[in-house]
PDB file of C-alpha atoms in Angstrom:
ATOM      1  CA  UNK T   1    -146.531  46.289-111.402  1.00 55.00           C
ATOM      2  CA  UNK T   2    -145.506  43.848-114.190  1.00 75.00           C
ATOM      3  CA  UNK T   3    -148.247  41.701-115.661  1.00 87.00           C
ATOM      4  CA  UNK T   4    -148.672  38.606-113.469  1.00 95.00           C
ATOM      5  CA  UNK T   5    -148.464  34.994-114.507  1.00 96.00           C
ATOM      6  CA  UNK T   6    -150.002  31.791-113.199  1.00 98.00           C
ATOM      7  CA  UNK T   7    -148.286  28.423-113.389  1.00 98.00           C
ATOM      8  CA  UNK T   8    -150.531  25.368-113.152  1.00 98.00           C
ATOM      9  CA  UNK T   9    -148.512  22.331-112.101  1.00 98.00           C
ATOM     10  CA  UNK T  10    -150.055  19.021-113.077  1.00 97.00           C
ATOM     11  CA  UNK T  11    -149.269  15.363-113.530  1.00 95.00           C
ATOM     12  CA  UNK T  12    -150.645  14.051-116.796  1.00 96.00           C
ATOM     13  CA  UNK T  13    -153.511  11.656-115.944  1.00 96.00           C
ATOM     14  CA  UNK T  14    -152.540   8.021-116.500  1.00 94.00           C
ATOM     15  CA  UNK T  15    -153.574   4.697-114.920  1.00 91.00           C
ATOM     16  CA  UNK T  16    -151.276   3.548-112.154  1.00 88.00           C
ATOM     17  CA  UNK T  17    -149.815   6.960-111.300  1.00 87.00           C
ATOM     18  CA  UNK T  18    -152.886   9.158-110.967  1.00 90.00           C
ATOM     19  CA  UNK T  19    -154.626   9.571-107.604  1.00 90.00           C
ATOM     20  CA  UNK T  20    -153.309   6.204-106.451  1.00 91.00           C
ATOM     21  CA  UNK T  21    -154.815   6.364-102.942  1.00 90.00           C
ATOM     22  CA  UNK T  22    -158.220   7.198-104.335  1.00 92.00           C
ATOM     23  CA  UNK T  23    -157.854   4.600-107.090  1.00 92.00           C
ATOM     24  CA  UNK T  24    -157.750   1.851-104.469  1.00 92.00           C
ATOM     25  CA  UNK T  25    -161.393   2.694-103.719  1.00 92.00           C
ATOM     26  CA  UNK T  26    -162.884   3.808-107.029  1.00 94.00           C
ATOM     27  CA  UNK T  27    -160.564   2.056-109.491  1.00 94.00           C
ATOM     28  CA  UNK T  28    -157.771   3.355-111.716  1.00 94.00           C
ATOM     29  CA  UNK T  29    -160.013   4.279-114.643  1.00 94.00           C
ATOM     30  CA  UNK T  30    -162.359   6.345-112.463  1.00 95.00           C
ATOM     31  CA  UNK T  31    -159.392   8.049-110.787  1.00 95.00           C
ATOM     32  CA  UNK T  32    -158.036   9.030-114.207  1.00 96.00           C
ATOM     33  CA  UNK T  33    -161.455  10.350-115.259  1.00 96.00           C
ATOM     34  CA  UNK T  34    -161.693  12.467-112.115  1.00 97.00           C
ATOM     35  CA  UNK T  35    -158.133  13.790-112.418  1.00 97.00           C
ATOM     36  CA  UNK T  36    -158.719  14.644-116.079  1.00 97.00           C
ATOM     37  CA  UNK T  37    -161.920  16.521-115.254  1.00 97.00           C
ATOM     38  CA  UNK T  38    -160.250  18.488-112.441  1.00 97.00           C
ATOM     39  CA  UNK T  39    -157.339  19.379-114.723  1.00 98.00           C
ATOM     40  CA  UNK T  40    -159.647  20.580-117.493  1.00 98.00           C
ATOM     41  CA  UNK T  41    -161.813  22.591-115.102  1.00 98.00           C
ATOM     42  CA  UNK T  42    -158.811  24.152-113.373  1.00 97.00           C
ATOM     43  CA  UNK T  43    -157.204  25.301-116.612  1.00 98.00           C
ATOM     44  CA  UNK T  44    -160.477  26.680-117.953  1.00 97.00           C
ATOM     45  CA  UNK T  45    -161.258  28.568-114.742  1.00 96.00           C
ATOM     46  CA  UNK T  46    -157.788  29.943-114.052  1.00 97.00           C
ATOM     47  CA  UNK T  47    -156.984  31.117-117.569  1.00 95.00           C
ATOM     48  CA  UNK T  48    -160.102  33.313-117.531  1.00 92.00           C
ATOM     49  CA  UNK T  49    -158.212  35.991-115.580  1.00 94.00           C
ATOM     50  CA  UNK T  50    -156.066  38.908-116.819  1.00 95.00           C
ATOM     51  CA  UNK T  51    -152.747  37.082-116.556  1.00 96.00           C
ATOM     52  CA  UNK T  52    -150.676  34.681-118.591  1.00 96.00           C
ATOM     53  CA  UNK T  53    -151.449  31.065-117.715  1.00 97.00           C
ATOM     54  CA  UNK T  54    -148.853  28.338-118.312  1.00 98.00           C
ATOM     55  CA  UNK T  55    -149.417  24.637-117.611  1.00 98.00           C
ATOM     56  CA  UNK T  56    -146.307  22.830-116.359  1.00 98.00           C
ATOM     57  CA  UNK T  57    -146.569  19.117-117.078  1.00 98.00           C
ATOM     58  CA  UNK T  58    -145.013  16.035-115.482  1.00 96.00           C
ATOM     59  CA  UNK T  59    -143.738  13.908-117.200  1.00 95.00           C
ATOM     60  CA  UNK T  60    -142.439  16.251-119.868  1.00 94.00           C
ATOM     61  CA  UNK T  61    -143.229  13.826-122.687  1.00 96.00           C
ATOM     62  CA  UNK T  62    -146.933  14.320-121.934  1.00 97.00           C
ATOM     63  CA  UNK T  63    -146.983  18.045-122.754  1.00 97.00           C
ATOM     64  CA  UNK T  64    -148.735  17.529-126.081  1.00 97.00           C
ATOM     65  CA  UNK T  65    -151.286  15.195-124.493  1.00 97.00           C
ATOM     66  CA  UNK T  66    -152.132  17.797-121.842  1.00 98.00           C
ATOM     67  CA  UNK T  67    -152.404  20.502-124.491  1.00 98.00           C
ATOM     68  CA  UNK T  68    -154.929  18.300-126.262  1.00 98.00           C
ATOM     69  CA  UNK T  69    -156.859  17.524-123.067  1.00 97.00           C
ATOM     70  CA  UNK T  70    -157.133  21.147-122.010  1.00 97.00           C
ATOM     71  CA  UNK T  71    -157.153  23.027-125.302  1.00 97.00           C
ATOM     72  CA  UNK T  72    -154.463  25.275-123.787  1.00 97.00           C
ATOM     73  CA  UNK T  73    -151.342  25.543-125.937  1.00 97.00           C
ATOM     74  CA  UNK T  74    -149.173  27.401-123.410  1.00 97.00           C
ATOM     75  CA  UNK T  75    -147.689  24.326-121.737  1.00 98.00           C
ATOM     76  CA  UNK T  76    -144.146  23.359-120.772  1.00 97.00           C
ATOM     77  CA  UNK T  77    -142.426  20.373-119.121  1.00 98.00           C
ATOM     78  CA  UNK T  78    -141.851  20.541-115.388  1.00 97.00           C
ATOM     79  CA  UNK T  79    -138.285  20.545-114.112  1.00 92.00           C
ATOM     80  CA  UNK T  80    -136.546  17.682-112.337  1.00 93.00           C
ATOM     81  CA  UNK T  81    -136.508  16.833-108.638  1.00 94.00           C
ATOM     82  CA  UNK T  82    -139.021  16.919-105.816  1.00 95.00           C
ATOM     83  CA  UNK T  83    -142.110  19.134-105.842  1.00 95.00           C
ATOM     84  CA  UNK T  84    -140.175  21.990-104.248  1.00 96.00           C
ATOM     85  CA  UNK T  85    -137.564  21.944-106.998  1.00 96.00           C
ATOM     86  CA  UNK T  86    -140.238  21.716-109.681  1.00 97.00           C
ATOM     87  CA  UNK T  87    -142.213  24.626-108.232  1.00 97.00           C
ATOM     88  CA  UNK T  88    -139.072  26.729-108.082  1.00 97.00           C
ATOM     89  CA  UNK T  89    -138.243  25.894-111.713  1.00 97.00           C
ATOM     90  CA  UNK T  90    -141.761  26.855-112.820  1.00 97.00           C
ATOM     91  CA  UNK T  91    -141.627  30.129-110.902  1.00 97.00           C
ATOM     92  CA  UNK T  92    -138.193  30.942-112.326  1.00 95.00           C
ATOM     93  CA  UNK T  93    -139.407  30.270-115.862  1.00 96.00           C
ATOM     94  CA  UNK T  94    -142.247  32.746-115.405  1.00 96.00           C
ATOM     95  CA  UNK T  95    -140.113  35.408-113.732  1.00 95.00           C
ATOM     96  CA  UNK T  96    -137.402  34.976-116.385  1.00 92.00           C
ATOM     97  CA  UNK T  97    -140.049  35.616-119.034  1.00 90.00           C
ATOM     98  CA  UNK T  98    -140.496  39.059-117.514  1.00 83.00           C
ATOM     99  CA  UNK T  99    -143.619  38.237-115.551  1.00 75.00           C
ATOM    100  CA  UNK T 100    -144.395  39.073-112.015  1.00 84.00           C
ATOM    101  CA  UNK T 101    -145.815  38.531-109.537  1.00 96.00           C
ATOM    102  CA  UNK T 102    -146.219  34.775-110.004  1.00 97.00           C
ATOM    103  CA  UNK T 103    -148.864  32.410-108.640  1.00 98.00           C
ATOM    104  CA  UNK T 104    -148.445  28.627-108.683  1.00 98.00           C
ATOM    105  CA  UNK T 105    -151.402  26.258-108.265  1.00 98.00           C
ATOM    106  CA  UNK T 106    -152.182  22.559-108.527  1.00 96.00           C
ATOM    107  CA  UNK T 107    -155.121  20.817-110.157  1.00 96.00           C
ATOM    108  CA  UNK T 108    -156.636  18.630-107.435  1.00 94.00           C
ATOM    109  CA  UNK T 109    -158.710  21.376-105.768  1.00 95.00           C
ATOM    110  CA  UNK T 110    -162.189  21.326-107.356  1.00 96.00           C
ATOM    111  CA  UNK T 111    -163.078  24.781-105.982  1.00 96.00           C
ATOM    112  CA  UNK T 112    -159.984  26.455-107.432  1.00 96.00           C
ATOM    113  CA  UNK T 113    -160.602  29.247-109.891  1.00 95.00           C
ATOM    114  CA  UNK T 114    -159.693  32.759-110.928  1.00 96.00           C
ATOM    115  CA  UNK T 115    -161.087  34.153-107.643  1.00 96.00           C
ATOM    116  CA  UNK T 116    -158.352  32.518-105.556  1.00 97.00           C
ATOM    117  CA  UNK T 117    -155.628  33.683-107.948  1.00 98.00           C
ATOM    118  CA  UNK T 118    -157.016  37.221-107.822  1.00 97.00           C
ATOM    119  CA  UNK T 119    -157.099  37.110-104.012  1.00 98.00           C
ATOM    120  CA  UNK T 120    -153.436  36.075-103.935  1.00 98.00           C
ATOM    121  CA  UNK T 121    -152.460  38.878-106.314  1.00 97.00           C
ATOM    122  CA  UNK T 122    -154.417  41.350-104.204  1.00 97.00           C
ATOM    123  CA  UNK T 123    -152.444  40.223-101.153  1.00 98.00           C
ATOM    124  CA  UNK T 124    -149.176  40.772-103.020  1.00 97.00           C
ATOM    125  CA  UNK T 125    -150.350  44.208-104.130  1.00 95.00           C
ATOM    126  CA  UNK T 126    -151.123  44.986-100.483  1.00 97.00           C
ATOM    127  CA  UNK T 127    -147.528  44.273 -99.471  1.00 97.00           C
ATOM    128  CA  UNK T 128    -147.130  40.522 -98.962  1.00 97.00           C
ATOM    129  CA  UNK T 129    -144.005  38.824-100.310  1.00 97.00           C
ATOM    130  CA  UNK T 130    -145.497  35.327-100.176  1.00 98.00           C
ATOM    131  CA  UNK T 131    -149.120  34.171-100.226  1.00 98.00           C
ATOM    132  CA  UNK T 132    -150.355  30.700 -99.324  1.00 98.00           C
ATOM    133  CA  UNK T 133    -153.644  29.060-100.198  1.00 98.00           C
ATOM    134  CA  UNK T 134    -153.929  26.492 -97.390  1.00 97.00           C
ATOM    135  CA  UNK T 135    -155.225  23.005 -98.127  1.00 96.00           C
ATOM    136  CA  UNK T 136    -157.308  21.239 -95.498  1.00 93.00           C
ATOM    137  CA  UNK T 137    -154.733  18.427 -95.208  1.00 92.00           C
ATOM    138  CA  UNK T 138    -151.967  20.721 -93.946  1.00 94.00           C
ATOM    139  CA  UNK T 139    -150.372  21.486 -97.291  1.00 95.00           C
ATOM    140  CA  UNK T 140    -151.126  24.311 -99.675  1.00 97.00           C
ATOM    141  CA  UNK T 141    -152.762  24.476-103.096  1.00 97.00           C
ATOM    142  CA  UNK T 142    -151.513  27.950-104.056  1.00 98.00           C
ATOM    143  CA  UNK T 143    -148.249  29.822-103.683  1.00 98.00           C
ATOM    144  CA  UNK T 144    -148.001  33.485-104.638  1.00 98.00           C
ATOM    145  CA  UNK T 145    -144.635  35.257-104.967  1.00 98.00           C
ATOM    146  CA  UNK T 146    -143.763  38.921-105.375  1.00 96.00           C
ATOM    147  CA  UNK T 147    -140.280  37.958-106.594  1.00 94.00           C
ATOM    148  CA  UNK T 148    -137.836  35.062-106.413  1.00 93.00           C
ATOM    149  CA  UNK T 149    -134.369  35.452-104.905  1.00 89.00           C
ATOM    150  CA  UNK T 150    -132.112  32.595-103.842  1.00 86.00           C
ATOM    151  CA  UNK T 151    -131.198  34.254-100.543  1.00 86.00           C
ATOM    152  CA  UNK T 152    -134.803  34.630 -99.395  1.00 91.00           C
ATOM    153  CA  UNK T 153    -137.620  32.978-101.341  1.00 94.00           C
ATOM    154  CA  UNK T 154    -135.337  30.051-102.142  1.00 92.00           C
ATOM    155  CA  UNK T 155    -135.995  28.730 -98.621  1.00 93.00           C
ATOM    156  CA  UNK T 156    -139.603  28.030 -99.626  1.00 96.00           C
ATOM    157  CA  UNK T 157    -138.456  25.262-101.961  1.00 96.00           C
ATOM    158  CA  UNK T 158    -135.974  23.530 -99.654  1.00 94.00           C
ATOM    159  CA  UNK T 159    -135.770  19.707 -99.698  1.00 92.00           C
ATOM    160  CA  UNK T 160    -135.943  19.947 -95.888  1.00 91.00           C
ATOM    161  CA  UNK T 161    -139.658  20.724 -96.190  1.00 94.00           C
ATOM    162  CA  UNK T 162    -141.638  17.445 -95.888  1.00 91.00           C
ATOM    163  CA  UNK T 163    -143.284  17.594 -99.316  1.00 92.00           C
ATOM    164  CA  UNK T 164    -146.483  15.592 -99.366  1.00 84.00           C
ATOM    165  CA  UNK T 165    -146.815  15.524 -95.582  1.00 84.00           C
ATOM    166  CA  UNK T 166    -149.216  17.314 -93.239  1.00 89.00           C
ATOM    167  CA  UNK T 167    -146.610  19.831 -92.097  1.00 92.00           C
ATOM    168  CA  UNK T 168    -145.879  21.457 -95.449  1.00 96.00           C
ATOM    169  CA  UNK T 169    -147.770  24.693 -94.835  1.00 97.00           C
ATOM    170  CA  UNK T 170    -146.487  25.179 -91.279  1.00 97.00           C
ATOM    171  CA  UNK T 171    -142.872  24.575 -92.249  1.00 96.00           C
ATOM    172  CA  UNK T 172    -143.163  26.736 -95.352  1.00 97.00           C
ATOM    173  CA  UNK T 173    -144.550  29.624 -93.312  1.00 97.00           C
ATOM    174  CA  UNK T 174    -141.750  29.142 -90.777  1.00 96.00           C
ATOM    175  CA  UNK T 175    -139.177  29.199 -93.582  1.00 95.00           C
ATOM    176  CA  UNK T 176    -140.704  32.396 -94.933  1.00 96.00           C
ATOM    177  CA  UNK T 177    -140.637  34.026 -91.490  1.00 96.00           C
ATOM    178  CA  UNK T 178    -136.993  33.039 -90.983  1.00 95.00           C
ATOM    179  CA  UNK T 179    -136.139  34.647 -94.318  1.00 94.00           C
ATOM    180  CA  UNK T 180    -137.853  37.876 -93.287  1.00 95.00           C
ATOM    181  CA  UNK T 181    -140.657  37.534 -95.809  1.00 97.00           C
ATOM    182  CA  UNK T 182    -144.103  39.014 -95.248  1.00 97.00           C
ATOM    183  CA  UNK T 183    -146.752  36.320 -95.654  1.00 98.00           C
ATOM    184  CA  UNK T 184    -150.494  36.143 -96.098  1.00 98.00           C
ATOM    185  CA  UNK T 185    -153.126  33.461 -96.443  1.00 98.00           C
ATOM    186  CA  UNK T 186    -156.201  33.242 -98.624  1.00 98.00           C
ATOM    187  CA  UNK T 187    -159.103  30.857 -98.053  1.00 97.00           C
ATOM    188  CA  UNK T 188    -158.593  27.207 -97.124  1.00 97.00           C
ATOM    189  CA  UNK T 189    -159.821  24.647 -99.669  1.00 96.00           C
ATOM    190  CA  UNK T 190    -159.910  20.856 -99.715  1.00 95.00           C
ATOM    191  CA  UNK T 191    -158.018  18.797-102.241  1.00 93.00           C
ATOM    192  CA  UNK T 192    -159.147  15.387-103.463  1.00 95.00           C
ATOM    193  CA  UNK T 193    -156.661  12.639-102.594  1.00 91.00           C
ATOM    194  CA  UNK T 194    -158.620  10.039-100.641  1.00 92.00           C
ATOM    195  CA  UNK T 195    -162.013   8.353-100.459  1.00 92.00           C
ATOM    196  CA  UNK T 196    -162.890  10.622 -97.521  1.00 93.00           C
ATOM    197  CA  UNK T 197    -162.097  13.697 -99.619  1.00 94.00           C
ATOM    198  CA  UNK T 198    -164.317  12.388-102.401  1.00 95.00           C
ATOM    199  CA  UNK T 199    -167.127  11.654 -99.961  1.00 93.00           C
ATOM    200  CA  UNK T 200    -166.958  15.232 -98.645  1.00 94.00           C
ATOM    201  CA  UNK T 201    -167.006  16.574-102.188  1.00 95.00           C
ATOM    202  CA  UNK T 202    -169.974  14.404-103.102  1.00 94.00           C
ATOM    203  CA  UNK T 203    -172.026  15.945-100.287  1.00 94.00           C
ATOM    204  CA  UNK T 204    -171.490  19.429-101.707  1.00 93.00           C
ATOM    205  CA  UNK T 205    -171.417  18.745-105.433  1.00 93.00           C
ATOM    206  CA  UNK T 206    -173.742  20.914-107.456  1.00 88.00           C
ATOM    207  CA  UNK T 207    -173.515  23.901-105.111  1.00 92.00           C
ATOM    208  CA  UNK T 208    -172.138  27.106-106.606  1.00 90.00           C
ATOM    209  CA  UNK T 209    -168.358  27.290-106.652  1.00 90.00           C
ATOM    210  CA  UNK T 210    -167.777  23.767-105.357  1.00 94.00           C
ATOM    211  CA  UNK T 211    -166.486  22.260-108.606  1.00 96.00           C
ATOM    212  CA  UNK T 212    -166.344  22.881-112.322  1.00 95.00           C
ATOM    213  CA  UNK T 213    -168.793  21.290-114.753  1.00 96.00           C
ATOM    214  CA  UNK T 214    -166.615  18.347-115.802  1.00 97.00           C
ATOM    215  CA  UNK T 215    -165.681  17.459-112.231  1.00 97.00           C
ATOM    216  CA  UNK T 216    -169.308  17.709-111.178  1.00 96.00           C
ATOM    217  CA  UNK T 217    -170.352  15.359-113.973  1.00 96.00           C
ATOM    218  CA  UNK T 218    -167.698  12.766-113.119  1.00 96.00           C
ATOM    219  CA  UNK T 219    -168.422  12.823-109.359  1.00 96.00           C
ATOM    220  CA  UNK T 220    -172.103  12.218-110.065  1.00 94.00           C
ATOM    221  CA  UNK T 221    -171.291   9.123-112.115  1.00 92.00           C
ATOM    222  CA  UNK T 222    -168.943   7.505-109.608  1.00 87.00           C
ATOM    223  CA  UNK T 223    -170.279   4.553-107.674  1.00 59.00           C
ATOM    224  CA  UNK T 224    -170.386   4.693-103.900  1.00 52.00           C
ATOM    225  CA  UNK T 225    -167.419   2.527-103.070  1.00 47.00           C
ATOM    226  CA  UNK T 226    -165.988   1.925 -99.614  1.00 39.00           C
ATOM    227  CA  UNK T 227    -165.503   5.190 -97.795  1.00 42.00           C
ATOM    228  CA  UNK T 228    -167.519   7.132-100.348  1.00 46.00           C
TER     229      UNK T 228
END
């Protein structure tokens, strides 16, 4: 099997466009601090595995800033379009570089690490074409692909999928089934988008595997605003 690759898709932290729902409770500066910590922890944890790790950055002009934040030089701009189009472009870039299988992840899951990537690759090795890491809100935080072909896997990135909504995982699995793809799931994790998500994280912070060191430090400093 070719050496795998992991693409980490992230939005460069910046006031006004980072964790905007959460920022309404904790403030824009705190939301940026939390997003920065989760990005740094995710890159550090994921790149520890035996695969190439590439950070795909939106907007593209922030690539150098994200390299500086993470200390990870292997970073590229994301493509254009909705999240489906940008995930497809990232996956294609990794497959075109001769890598495979490919795993794509985000950076707003504090518990994400090399273990989840390894579990997805194990599922591919066991025969799955597509692997999902379900998020508690009905989306997914991880997508693993054995290969990428327009006539099959391309359906996973369709604009008809309600990106950002609670039906993303269900519709993506349905699209995979319709294309005749074998699917698998790994563990469900919770992303951090709202005050309720932060409150749930705060209750568990400090326990093993819940969050990386930077995220843990930031969560402990945040004031208990409304909903937190």
